[in-house]
Amino acid sequence: MGRIVLVSNRVLDLRKAAQAGGVAVALADIVRTRPSLWFGWNGEIQPEGGEANVITREGRIATIPLTSTEHERYYLGYANAVLWPVFHNRLDLAQFEAGYFDQYMALNRRFAGHLQRMLQPDDVVWVHDYHLIPLANELRKLGARNRIGFYLHIPFPPWQTFMAIPEHAQLARGLAAYDLIGLQTKSDVSNLLDYMVNGAFGNILSDGRVSAFDRRISIASFPIGIDPADFANPKREGGMAQGRGVKRIVGVDRLDYTKGLPQKFKAFGRLLEKHAQYRGEVVLTQIAPPTRETVEAYLDIRQQLESLAGSINGRFGELDWVPIHYIHRSTSRRRLAGIYRSSRIGMVTPLRDGMNLVAKEYVAAQNPDDPGVLVLSRFAGAAEQLTEALIVNPYDIEATAEVMRAALEMGLDERRARHRALMAVVVKQDIGAWCQSFLAALNRAPSRDDPSTWSHPEPIRHALEKLLQPRLRRQAPLRQGVPPQVALGGQPL
Ligand code: GDG
């Protein structure tokens, strides 16, 4: 078997991957343990006219810098000011500016050019995330016949939202060049299938694949996980100092408008307003490290949050009790486990999130004998799996405040029972299972270039598609996704 070639916007130094955690650890693990190559941006920005095409090779890692124009228009622009907000249902924040898309395509072409020269015929390529949607198509234009899979870490939006992107058809063309597309949840799969059928005039085939733009693609959900052992080590206790008997509610989120931070602060304020008995008894510790600070929308959310924390602390705080601890800095990964473990509530309430690893980390870090309670947004991908959490609608401030109260009051038996069920999911579908199931499905995904993998000769397939089409369409009305009998690999739909 050939190498696994990983491609992501950002490639991390293997020595720092453990500190970054999550996906970085999983990818670093593949690179350490299997014949592989990891290609992407090294985090450096070259001024225009600099040496942007110099590849740095260190063992199995190959990286290049971005030019300042690429950084501005591809990374901060198209990826983070168009695709990120639209995929998180925030069309109002999308900046469809001239030049962003061209630079996004140009960067993908440049990446493909470098990668194609490093590819061997039996390599399997695994591309990560929304920055690199067109990469496979660009590789194929250069002659790559490798098996290429794509994993989207963020949600796929409802099909009509996706169609608001002026270049949606070119993006769909890019998606169709992959052999396998992996998504976080079943509802993401359903959204993408809806788009492929209704927006890109594709068909769902009898073997469950989608036919679009003259290619056949497998689409399935592979919910990402964590390494629970990373958080379940009791030696890592040592949360933060707290007044005796004070219960902590913890939030850990990059400072991003998708994470529902103002709503979380408001719900906590409402809890203190309505239920005075919690004043002096509960604190909300919110760790919110900075991210993408030069994108305008991120500046707004920071100001909004600081003003909210200030007004709630000013209104309810005492000389010996500050209700909201808001920390706008990164905390070491080693300390996070202790903070999770010493918190009575894990408050994970994004307005939209692909998965949300913090929810799983919080569960893994709990003491099974005296566990805390996970409060989880119904709009986080994790809610599809972590059904024993207290599920909330983060837009509903009043109800969220009441759920916080219920979590604070929950008895030990119920906390233990819920935690057992949640932990079973976190352990079963961990990061290793995610990696393996995606790569196994990619290896299984029939390749268009290999006729032996076709289950029917082409003319029969055509007839079959035509025959099945009206029936499939009847069973898959708009917005309800794919009918059950065409469930795809990975997770059953
Ligand atoms: C994207 C998708 C999907 C956070 N603050 C600190 C810190 N973190 C770590 C957490 C966690 C990771 O960062 C954040 O992961 P999330 O999954 O919560 O969210 P995104 O960054 O938005 O990730 C998301 C994910 O990709 C994976 O597919 O789940 O939906 O948006 O591991 O612990 N780590 C340290 N200090 C901090 O202050 N050390």
XYZ file of C-alpha atoms and ligand atoms in Angstrom:
532
model
C 0.000 0.000 0.000
C 1.193 3.524 -0.805
C 1.630 6.481 1.480
C -1.088 8.499 3.127
C -0.682 12.045 1.926
C -2.334 14.555 4.237
C -3.036 18.051 3.016
C -4.317 20.839 5.235
C -4.168 24.605 5.126
C -1.843 24.667 8.138
C 0.787 22.093 8.971
C 2.000 22.051 12.544
C 5.432 21.301 13.836
C 5.157 17.673 15.049
C 6.804 18.689 18.326
C 4.023 21.227 18.976
C 1.109 19.056 17.843
C 0.572 17.582 21.316
C 0.045 21.059 22.762
C -2.331 22.029 19.928
C -4.333 18.866 20.607
C -7.290 17.390 18.745
C -6.985 16.959 15.014
C -3.337 18.032 14.968
C -2.474 15.127 17.260
C -4.356 12.639 15.103
C -2.687 13.806 11.908
C 0.733 13.930 13.588
C 0.102 10.366 14.721
C -0.499 9.198 11.149
C 2.699 10.944 10.085
C 4.716 9.307 12.863
C 3.380 5.781 12.447
C 2.701 5.217 8.740
C 4.419 5.821 5.434
C 3.101 9.298 4.803
C 3.565 12.905 3.816
C 1.882 16.008 5.287
C 1.762 19.053 3.046
C 0.496 22.589 3.659
C 1.252 26.101 4.869
C 4.036 26.573 7.419
C 2.410 29.663 8.961
C 4.897 32.113 7.412
C 3.895 35.031 5.210
C 6.254 36.136 2.450
C 6.087 39.668 1.090
C 5.057 39.853 -2.589
C 7.973 38.896 -4.835
C 9.575 36.782 -2.054
C 10.439 33.085 -2.115
C 6.900 31.715 -1.761
C 7.598 28.607 -3.853
C 10.404 27.205 -1.765
C 9.293 23.931 -0.176
C 10.764 23.015 3.186
C 11.084 19.236 3.613
C 11.685 17.809 7.058
C 11.222 14.069 6.937
C 7.564 13.457 6.162
C 6.547 17.118 6.411
C 6.566 19.447 3.406
C 5.554 23.081 3.842
C 5.458 26.345 1.928
C 4.763 29.938 2.987
C 1.838 32.041 1.759
C 2.359 35.341 -0.007
C 0.880 38.382 1.726
C -1.825 38.598 -0.969
C -2.729 34.929 -0.485
C -2.875 35.419 3.248
C -5.160 38.408 2.878
C -7.476 37.175 0.092
C -7.366 33.380 0.288
C -6.945 32.773 4.034
C -8.509 35.772 5.804
C -10.681 36.563 2.775
C -12.385 33.705 0.953
C -11.776 30.966 3.537
C -12.532 32.893 6.707
C -14.723 35.802 5.618
C -16.847 33.886 3.048
C -16.831 30.103 3.517
C -16.592 30.086 7.324
C -19.590 32.407 7.916
C -21.752 30.903 5.139
C -21.131 27.316 6.236
C -22.116 28.392 9.773
C -25.372 29.958 8.487
C -24.085 33.539 8.884
C -24.736 34.887 5.389
C -25.044 38.334 6.972
C -21.331 38.263 7.862
C -20.043 36.990 4.510
C -17.843 39.439 2.602
C -18.215 38.542 -1.048
C -15.364 40.745 -2.242
C -13.898 40.842 -5.729
C -10.592 39.046 -5.890
C -11.130 36.694 -2.954
C -12.342 33.743 -5.013
C -9.661 34.133 -7.696
C -6.975 34.057 -5.033
C -8.609 31.034 -3.384
C -8.499 29.166 -6.708
C -4.955 30.355 -7.429
C -3.718 29.131 -4.058
C -5.364 25.740 -4.597
C -3.689 25.542 -8.039
C -0.332 26.443 -6.514
C -0.735 23.819 -3.768
C -1.764 21.235 -6.405
C 1.271 22.013 -8.565
C 3.678 21.423 -5.687
C 1.848 18.348 -4.457
C 1.553 16.692 -7.852
C 5.333 16.698 -8.183
C 5.635 14.873 -4.837
C 2.823 12.327 -5.441
C 3.469 8.666 -6.195
C 0.874 6.656 -8.161
C -0.250 4.510 -5.219
C -0.493 7.333 -2.675
C -3.865 7.896 -1.040
C -4.552 11.604 -0.555
C -6.600 12.979 2.373
C -7.447 16.684 2.069
C -8.727 18.608 5.104
C -11.256 21.375 5.355
C -12.911 24.254 3.589
C -9.684 26.025 2.605
C -8.905 23.329 0.056
C -12.197 22.317 -1.591
C -10.871 22.754 -5.179
C -7.593 20.893 -4.545
C -8.571 17.481 -5.939
C -9.917 18.993 -9.144
C -6.695 20.939 -9.619
C -4.686 17.760 -8.990
C -6.810 15.831 -11.497
C -6.258 18.527 -14.114
C -2.548 17.873 -13.660
C -3.129 14.158 -14.238
C -3.445 12.746 -10.695
C -5.379 9.450 -10.741
C -4.915 8.762 -7.030
C -7.718 8.028 -4.637
C -8.503 11.409 -3.036
C -10.703 11.954 0.011
C -11.925 15.189 1.580
C -12.989 15.831 5.163
C -14.977 18.919 6.103
C -14.473 19.855 9.761
C -17.215 22.488 9.766
C -20.942 22.026 9.039
C -22.298 21.838 5.488
C -25.105 24.426 5.282
C -28.655 23.919 3.970
C -28.538 23.776 0.169
C -30.177 27.151 -0.457
C -27.711 28.862 1.881
C -24.841 27.237 -0.022
C -26.346 28.519 -3.273
C -25.995 32.096 -2.022
C -22.244 31.783 -2.592
C -21.770 33.294 -6.054
C -19.212 30.603 -6.928
C -21.210 27.662 -5.522
C -21.119 25.744 -8.802
C -17.323 25.947 -9.023
C -17.088 24.747 -5.414
C -19.430 21.865 -6.208
C -17.302 21.004 -9.230
C -14.356 20.911 -6.837
C -16.176 18.608 -4.428
C -17.112 16.242 -7.239
C -13.435 15.572 -7.992
C -13.058 13.639 -4.716
C -13.733 9.913 -4.393
C -15.020 10.276 -0.826
C -16.372 13.277 1.059
C -16.492 12.900 4.836
C -18.710 15.128 6.959
C -19.200 15.414 10.705
C -22.889 14.503 10.994
C -25.797 12.854 9.263
C -27.526 16.195 8.863
C -24.448 17.565 7.066
C -24.627 14.555 4.731
C -28.281 15.282 4.168
C -27.547 18.963 3.390
C -24.816 18.109 0.900
C -26.959 15.479 -0.832
C -29.809 17.997 -1.051
C -27.464 20.461 -2.711
C -25.975 17.882 -5.087
C -29.448 16.841 -6.234
C -31.293 20.178 -6.176
C -28.514 22.691 -6.722
C -26.001 20.814 -8.869
C -28.440 18.553 -10.792
C -26.700 15.407 -9.609
C -28.287 11.989 -9.111
C -28.201 9.513 -6.302
C -27.132 6.179 -7.765
C -28.381 2.735 -6.859
C -25.125 1.960 -5.019
C -25.605 5.052 -2.837
C -23.013 7.243 -4.502
C -23.781 10.622 -6.036
C -23.225 11.255 -9.691
C -22.423 14.888 -10.491
C -20.195 16.694 -12.978
C -19.455 13.403 -14.700
C -18.000 11.843 -11.554
C -19.245 9.476 -8.882
C -18.651 10.408 -5.260
C -19.264 8.644 -1.943
C -20.566 10.915 0.808
C -20.768 9.817 4.449
C -20.546 11.041 8.022
C -17.480 10.332 10.170
C -17.962 12.137 13.494
C -14.582 13.250 14.773
C -13.496 12.254 18.281
C -10.753 12.868 20.834
C -8.203 10.740 22.640
C -10.045 10.303 25.976
C -6.866 9.114 27.712
C -5.465 12.610 27.168
C -8.057 14.042 29.563
C -8.849 11.163 31.901
C -5.634 11.249 33.889
C -6.413 12.174 37.512
C -2.815 13.353 38.054
C -3.729 16.330 35.974
C -5.948 17.787 38.656
C -5.250 21.315 39.750
C -8.015 23.490 38.434
C -8.147 27.070 39.515
C -8.409 28.378 43.023
C -12.014 28.931 44.007
C -13.845 30.004 47.120
C -14.952 27.086 49.307
C -18.095 25.464 47.933
C -18.259 27.714 44.873
C -19.355 25.748 41.817
C -17.744 26.503 38.494
C -19.394 26.542 35.086
C -16.693 26.325 32.418
C -16.581 27.355 28.765
C -13.581 26.868 26.452
C -14.075 28.308 22.979
C -11.974 30.173 20.447
C -13.325 33.720 20.451
C -15.540 33.189 17.420
C -19.026 34.506 16.623
C -20.187 30.932 15.973
C -19.535 29.857 19.563
C -22.528 31.602 21.148
C -20.513 33.418 23.798
C -22.740 36.499 24.262
C -25.780 34.216 24.588
C -23.913 32.127 27.191
C -23.024 35.235 29.225
C -26.598 36.517 28.998
C -28.029 33.176 30.148
C -25.655 33.190 33.124
C -26.678 36.771 33.930
C -30.319 35.715 33.751
C -29.660 32.794 36.127
C -28.194 35.208 38.693
C -31.053 37.639 38.189
C -33.834 35.067 38.564
C -32.307 32.809 41.194
C -30.561 35.012 43.742
C -29.479 31.965 45.790
C -26.694 31.321 43.277
C -25.071 34.716 43.785
C -21.738 34.162 45.482
C -22.143 30.392 44.905
C -21.411 29.965 41.181
C -18.850 31.375 38.753
C -18.637 31.197 34.985
C -15.044 30.713 33.809
C -14.793 31.419 30.108
C -11.490 30.718 28.374
C -11.642 32.337 24.941
C -8.282 32.464 23.167
C -8.002 34.996 20.331
C -8.361 33.862 16.726
C -8.440 35.524 13.242
C -8.241 38.905 14.929
C -7.827 40.904 11.734
C -11.203 39.767 10.353
C -13.689 42.529 11.212
C -16.441 40.309 12.639
C -14.002 38.963 15.237
C -13.268 42.442 16.547
C -16.996 43.053 17.013
C -17.576 39.860 18.984
C -14.635 40.669 21.288
C -16.006 44.122 22.090
C -19.496 42.753 22.639
C -18.244 40.095 25.016
C -16.036 42.399 27.048
C -18.876 44.809 27.524
C -21.280 42.031 28.554
C -18.824 40.521 31.062
C -18.225 44.014 32.473
C -21.893 44.781 32.896
C -22.778 41.413 34.514
C -19.774 41.610 36.855
C -20.591 45.222 37.688
C -24.220 44.418 38.395
C -23.842 41.254 40.490
C -20.204 41.138 41.659
C -19.103 41.534 45.290
C -15.731 42.405 46.772
C -15.086 38.688 47.348
C -16.922 37.235 44.335
C -16.595 37.972 40.609
C -19.315 36.118 38.655
C -17.599 35.897 35.234
C -13.928 35.041 34.844
C -13.245 35.919 31.235
C -9.790 34.949 30.018
C -8.911 36.133 26.526
C -5.702 34.075 26.323
C -4.781 30.522 25.522
C -4.400 28.108 28.446
C -1.985 25.189 28.398
C -3.534 21.889 27.390
C -2.230 20.300 30.570
C -4.230 22.774 32.678
C -7.403 22.387 30.617
C -7.966 18.823 31.845
C -7.825 20.006 35.472
C -10.152 22.938 34.797
C -12.699 20.676 33.086
C -12.528 18.175 35.926
C -13.051 20.729 38.656
C -16.064 22.334 36.940
C -19.591 21.285 37.843
C -20.963 22.284 34.423
C -19.354 22.174 30.974
C -21.171 24.853 29.010
C -20.809 24.121 25.287
C -23.383 26.285 23.565
C -22.303 27.250 20.026
C -24.859 28.710 17.628
C -23.432 26.334 15.027
C -20.477 23.961 15.156
C -19.197 21.108 13.000
C -18.625 18.816 15.983
C -17.134 20.629 19.017
C -14.326 18.706 20.642
C -14.557 20.637 23.911
C -17.823 18.806 24.689
C -16.039 15.452 24.403
C -12.965 16.664 26.301
C -15.161 17.845 29.185
C -16.843 14.417 29.412
C -13.512 12.560 29.258
C -12.019 14.706 32.035
C -14.760 14.047 34.615
C -14.325 11.993 37.740
C -16.766 9.076 37.122
C -17.615 8.951 40.837
C -18.627 12.608 41.000
C -18.982 13.864 37.438
C -20.110 17.263 36.240
C -22.945 17.918 33.782
C -22.522 18.710 30.097
C -24.864 21.393 28.756
C -24.736 21.154 24.979
C -26.188 23.191 22.133
C -28.485 21.331 19.771
C -26.610 23.078 16.960
C -23.247 21.477 17.730
C -22.534 18.372 15.655
C -21.729 16.627 18.949
C -25.423 16.767 19.902
C -26.112 14.003 17.370
C -23.969 11.627 19.438
C -23.993 13.023 22.996
C -27.700 12.656 23.529
C -27.395 12.233 27.309
C -26.115 15.790 27.711
C -28.626 18.481 28.669
C -29.426 19.744 25.194
C -30.309 23.437 24.822
C -31.250 25.975 22.198
C -28.602 28.654 22.843
C -30.795 31.368 21.294
C -33.338 30.767 24.051
C -31.660 32.658 26.906
C -34.484 32.022 29.370
C -34.533 28.254 28.818
C -30.739 28.028 28.877
C -30.675 29.777 32.263
C -33.187 27.211 33.548
C -31.090 24.318 32.195
C -28.050 25.759 34.008
C -30.107 25.721 37.178
C -31.202 22.105 36.564
C -27.571 21.123 35.989
C -26.491 22.803 39.236
C -29.212 20.947 41.123
C -28.781 17.530 39.489
C -28.306 14.671 41.967
C -25.308 12.345 41.988
C -27.147 9.298 40.603
C -28.390 11.112 37.541
C -25.018 12.772 36.964
C -23.295 9.387 37.114
C -25.796 7.704 34.798
C -25.584 10.470 32.209
C -21.807 10.550 32.407
C -21.540 6.770 31.915
C -23.608 6.959 28.751
C -21.686 9.958 27.408
C -18.312 8.430 28.206
C -19.219 5.223 26.354
C -19.776 7.274 23.177
C -16.593 9.338 23.637
C -14.514 6.186 24.126
C -16.101 4.183 21.307
C -15.901 6.908 18.693
C -12.498 8.289 19.559
C -9.999 9.997 17.285
C -8.391 6.693 16.298
C -11.747 5.243 15.208
C -12.397 8.411 13.187
C -9.084 8.163 11.319
C -9.419 4.469 10.672
C -13.019 4.582 9.511
C -12.336 7.446 7.079
C -9.236 5.827 5.614
C -10.965 2.425 5.360
C -13.913 4.022 3.521
C -11.527 5.882 1.225
C -9.799 2.629 0.384
C -13.186 1.014 -0.271
C -14.565 3.921 -2.299
C -14.831 2.638 -5.849
C -12.521 4.542 -8.120
C -13.974 5.734 -11.414
C -10.825 4.644 -13.196
C -11.060 1.034 -12.127
C -13.872 -0.778 -14.025
C -13.475 -3.908 -11.895
C -15.018 -1.957 -9.020
C -18.177 -1.136 -10.996
C -21.008 -3.244 -9.754
C -22.832 -3.132 -13.108
C -21.583 -2.589 -16.643
C -22.074 1.027 -17.654
C -25.124 0.698 -19.967
C -27.032 -1.262 -17.337
C -26.066 1.307 -14.736
C -27.457 4.088 -16.890
C -30.749 2.271 -17.350
C -30.869 1.535 -13.638
C -30.231 5.139 -12.690
C -33.016 6.293 -14.987
C -35.373 3.709 -13.599
C -34.568 4.482 -9.987
C -34.424 8.222 -10.304
C -38.116 9.135 -10.022
C -38.562 6.744 -7.116
C -35.520 8.076 -5.252
C -36.625 11.632 -5.842
C -40.099 10.861 -4.534
C -38.610 9.363 -1.392
C -36.155 12.199 -0.906
C -38.208 15.380 -0.871
C -36.363 18.677 -0.618
C -34.493 19.177 2.649
C -35.094 15.638 3.878
C -31.961 14.223 2.340
C -31.293 10.742 1.192
C -33.716 7.843 1.605
C -32.582 5.173 4.053
C -31.856 2.447 1.531
C -29.116 4.510 -0.062
C -27.164 4.971 3.162
C -23.490 5.264 2.413
C -20.286 3.918 3.984
C -18.949 5.257 7.288
C -21.913 5.905 9.534
C -25.342 4.579 8.623
C -27.510 7.538 7.783
C -13.100 22.944 14.117
C -14.640 22.941 14.006
C -14.649 20.641 14.973
C -9.472 25.806 22.911
N -8.986 26.766 23.702
C -7.795 26.341 24.130
C -7.542 25.094 23.574
N -8.589 24.781 22.831
C -8.729 23.512 22.098
C -9.854 22.685 22.669
C -10.213 21.814 21.472
C -9.885 22.721 20.281
O -9.042 23.759 20.755
C -11.138 23.389 19.725
O -11.848 22.455 18.991
P -13.409 22.630 18.691
O -13.866 21.362 18.094
O -14.092 22.962 19.955
O -13.570 23.876 17.720
P -12.813 24.531 16.431
O -11.496 25.103 16.808
O -13.780 25.521 15.888
O -12.579 23.318 15.409
C -15.224 22.053 15.088
C -13.129 20.685 14.946
O -12.661 21.573 13.915
C -12.538 19.303 14.672
O -13.035 18.741 13.512
O -15.049 19.902 16.117
O -16.636 21.990 14.947
O -15.142 24.268 14.102
O -9.390 20.686 21.395
O -9.391 21.982 23.776
N -6.442 24.379 23.810
C -5.506 24.946 24.622
N -5.680 26.168 25.187
C -6.811 26.896 24.984
O -6.949 28.012 25.508
N -4.390 24.280 24.883
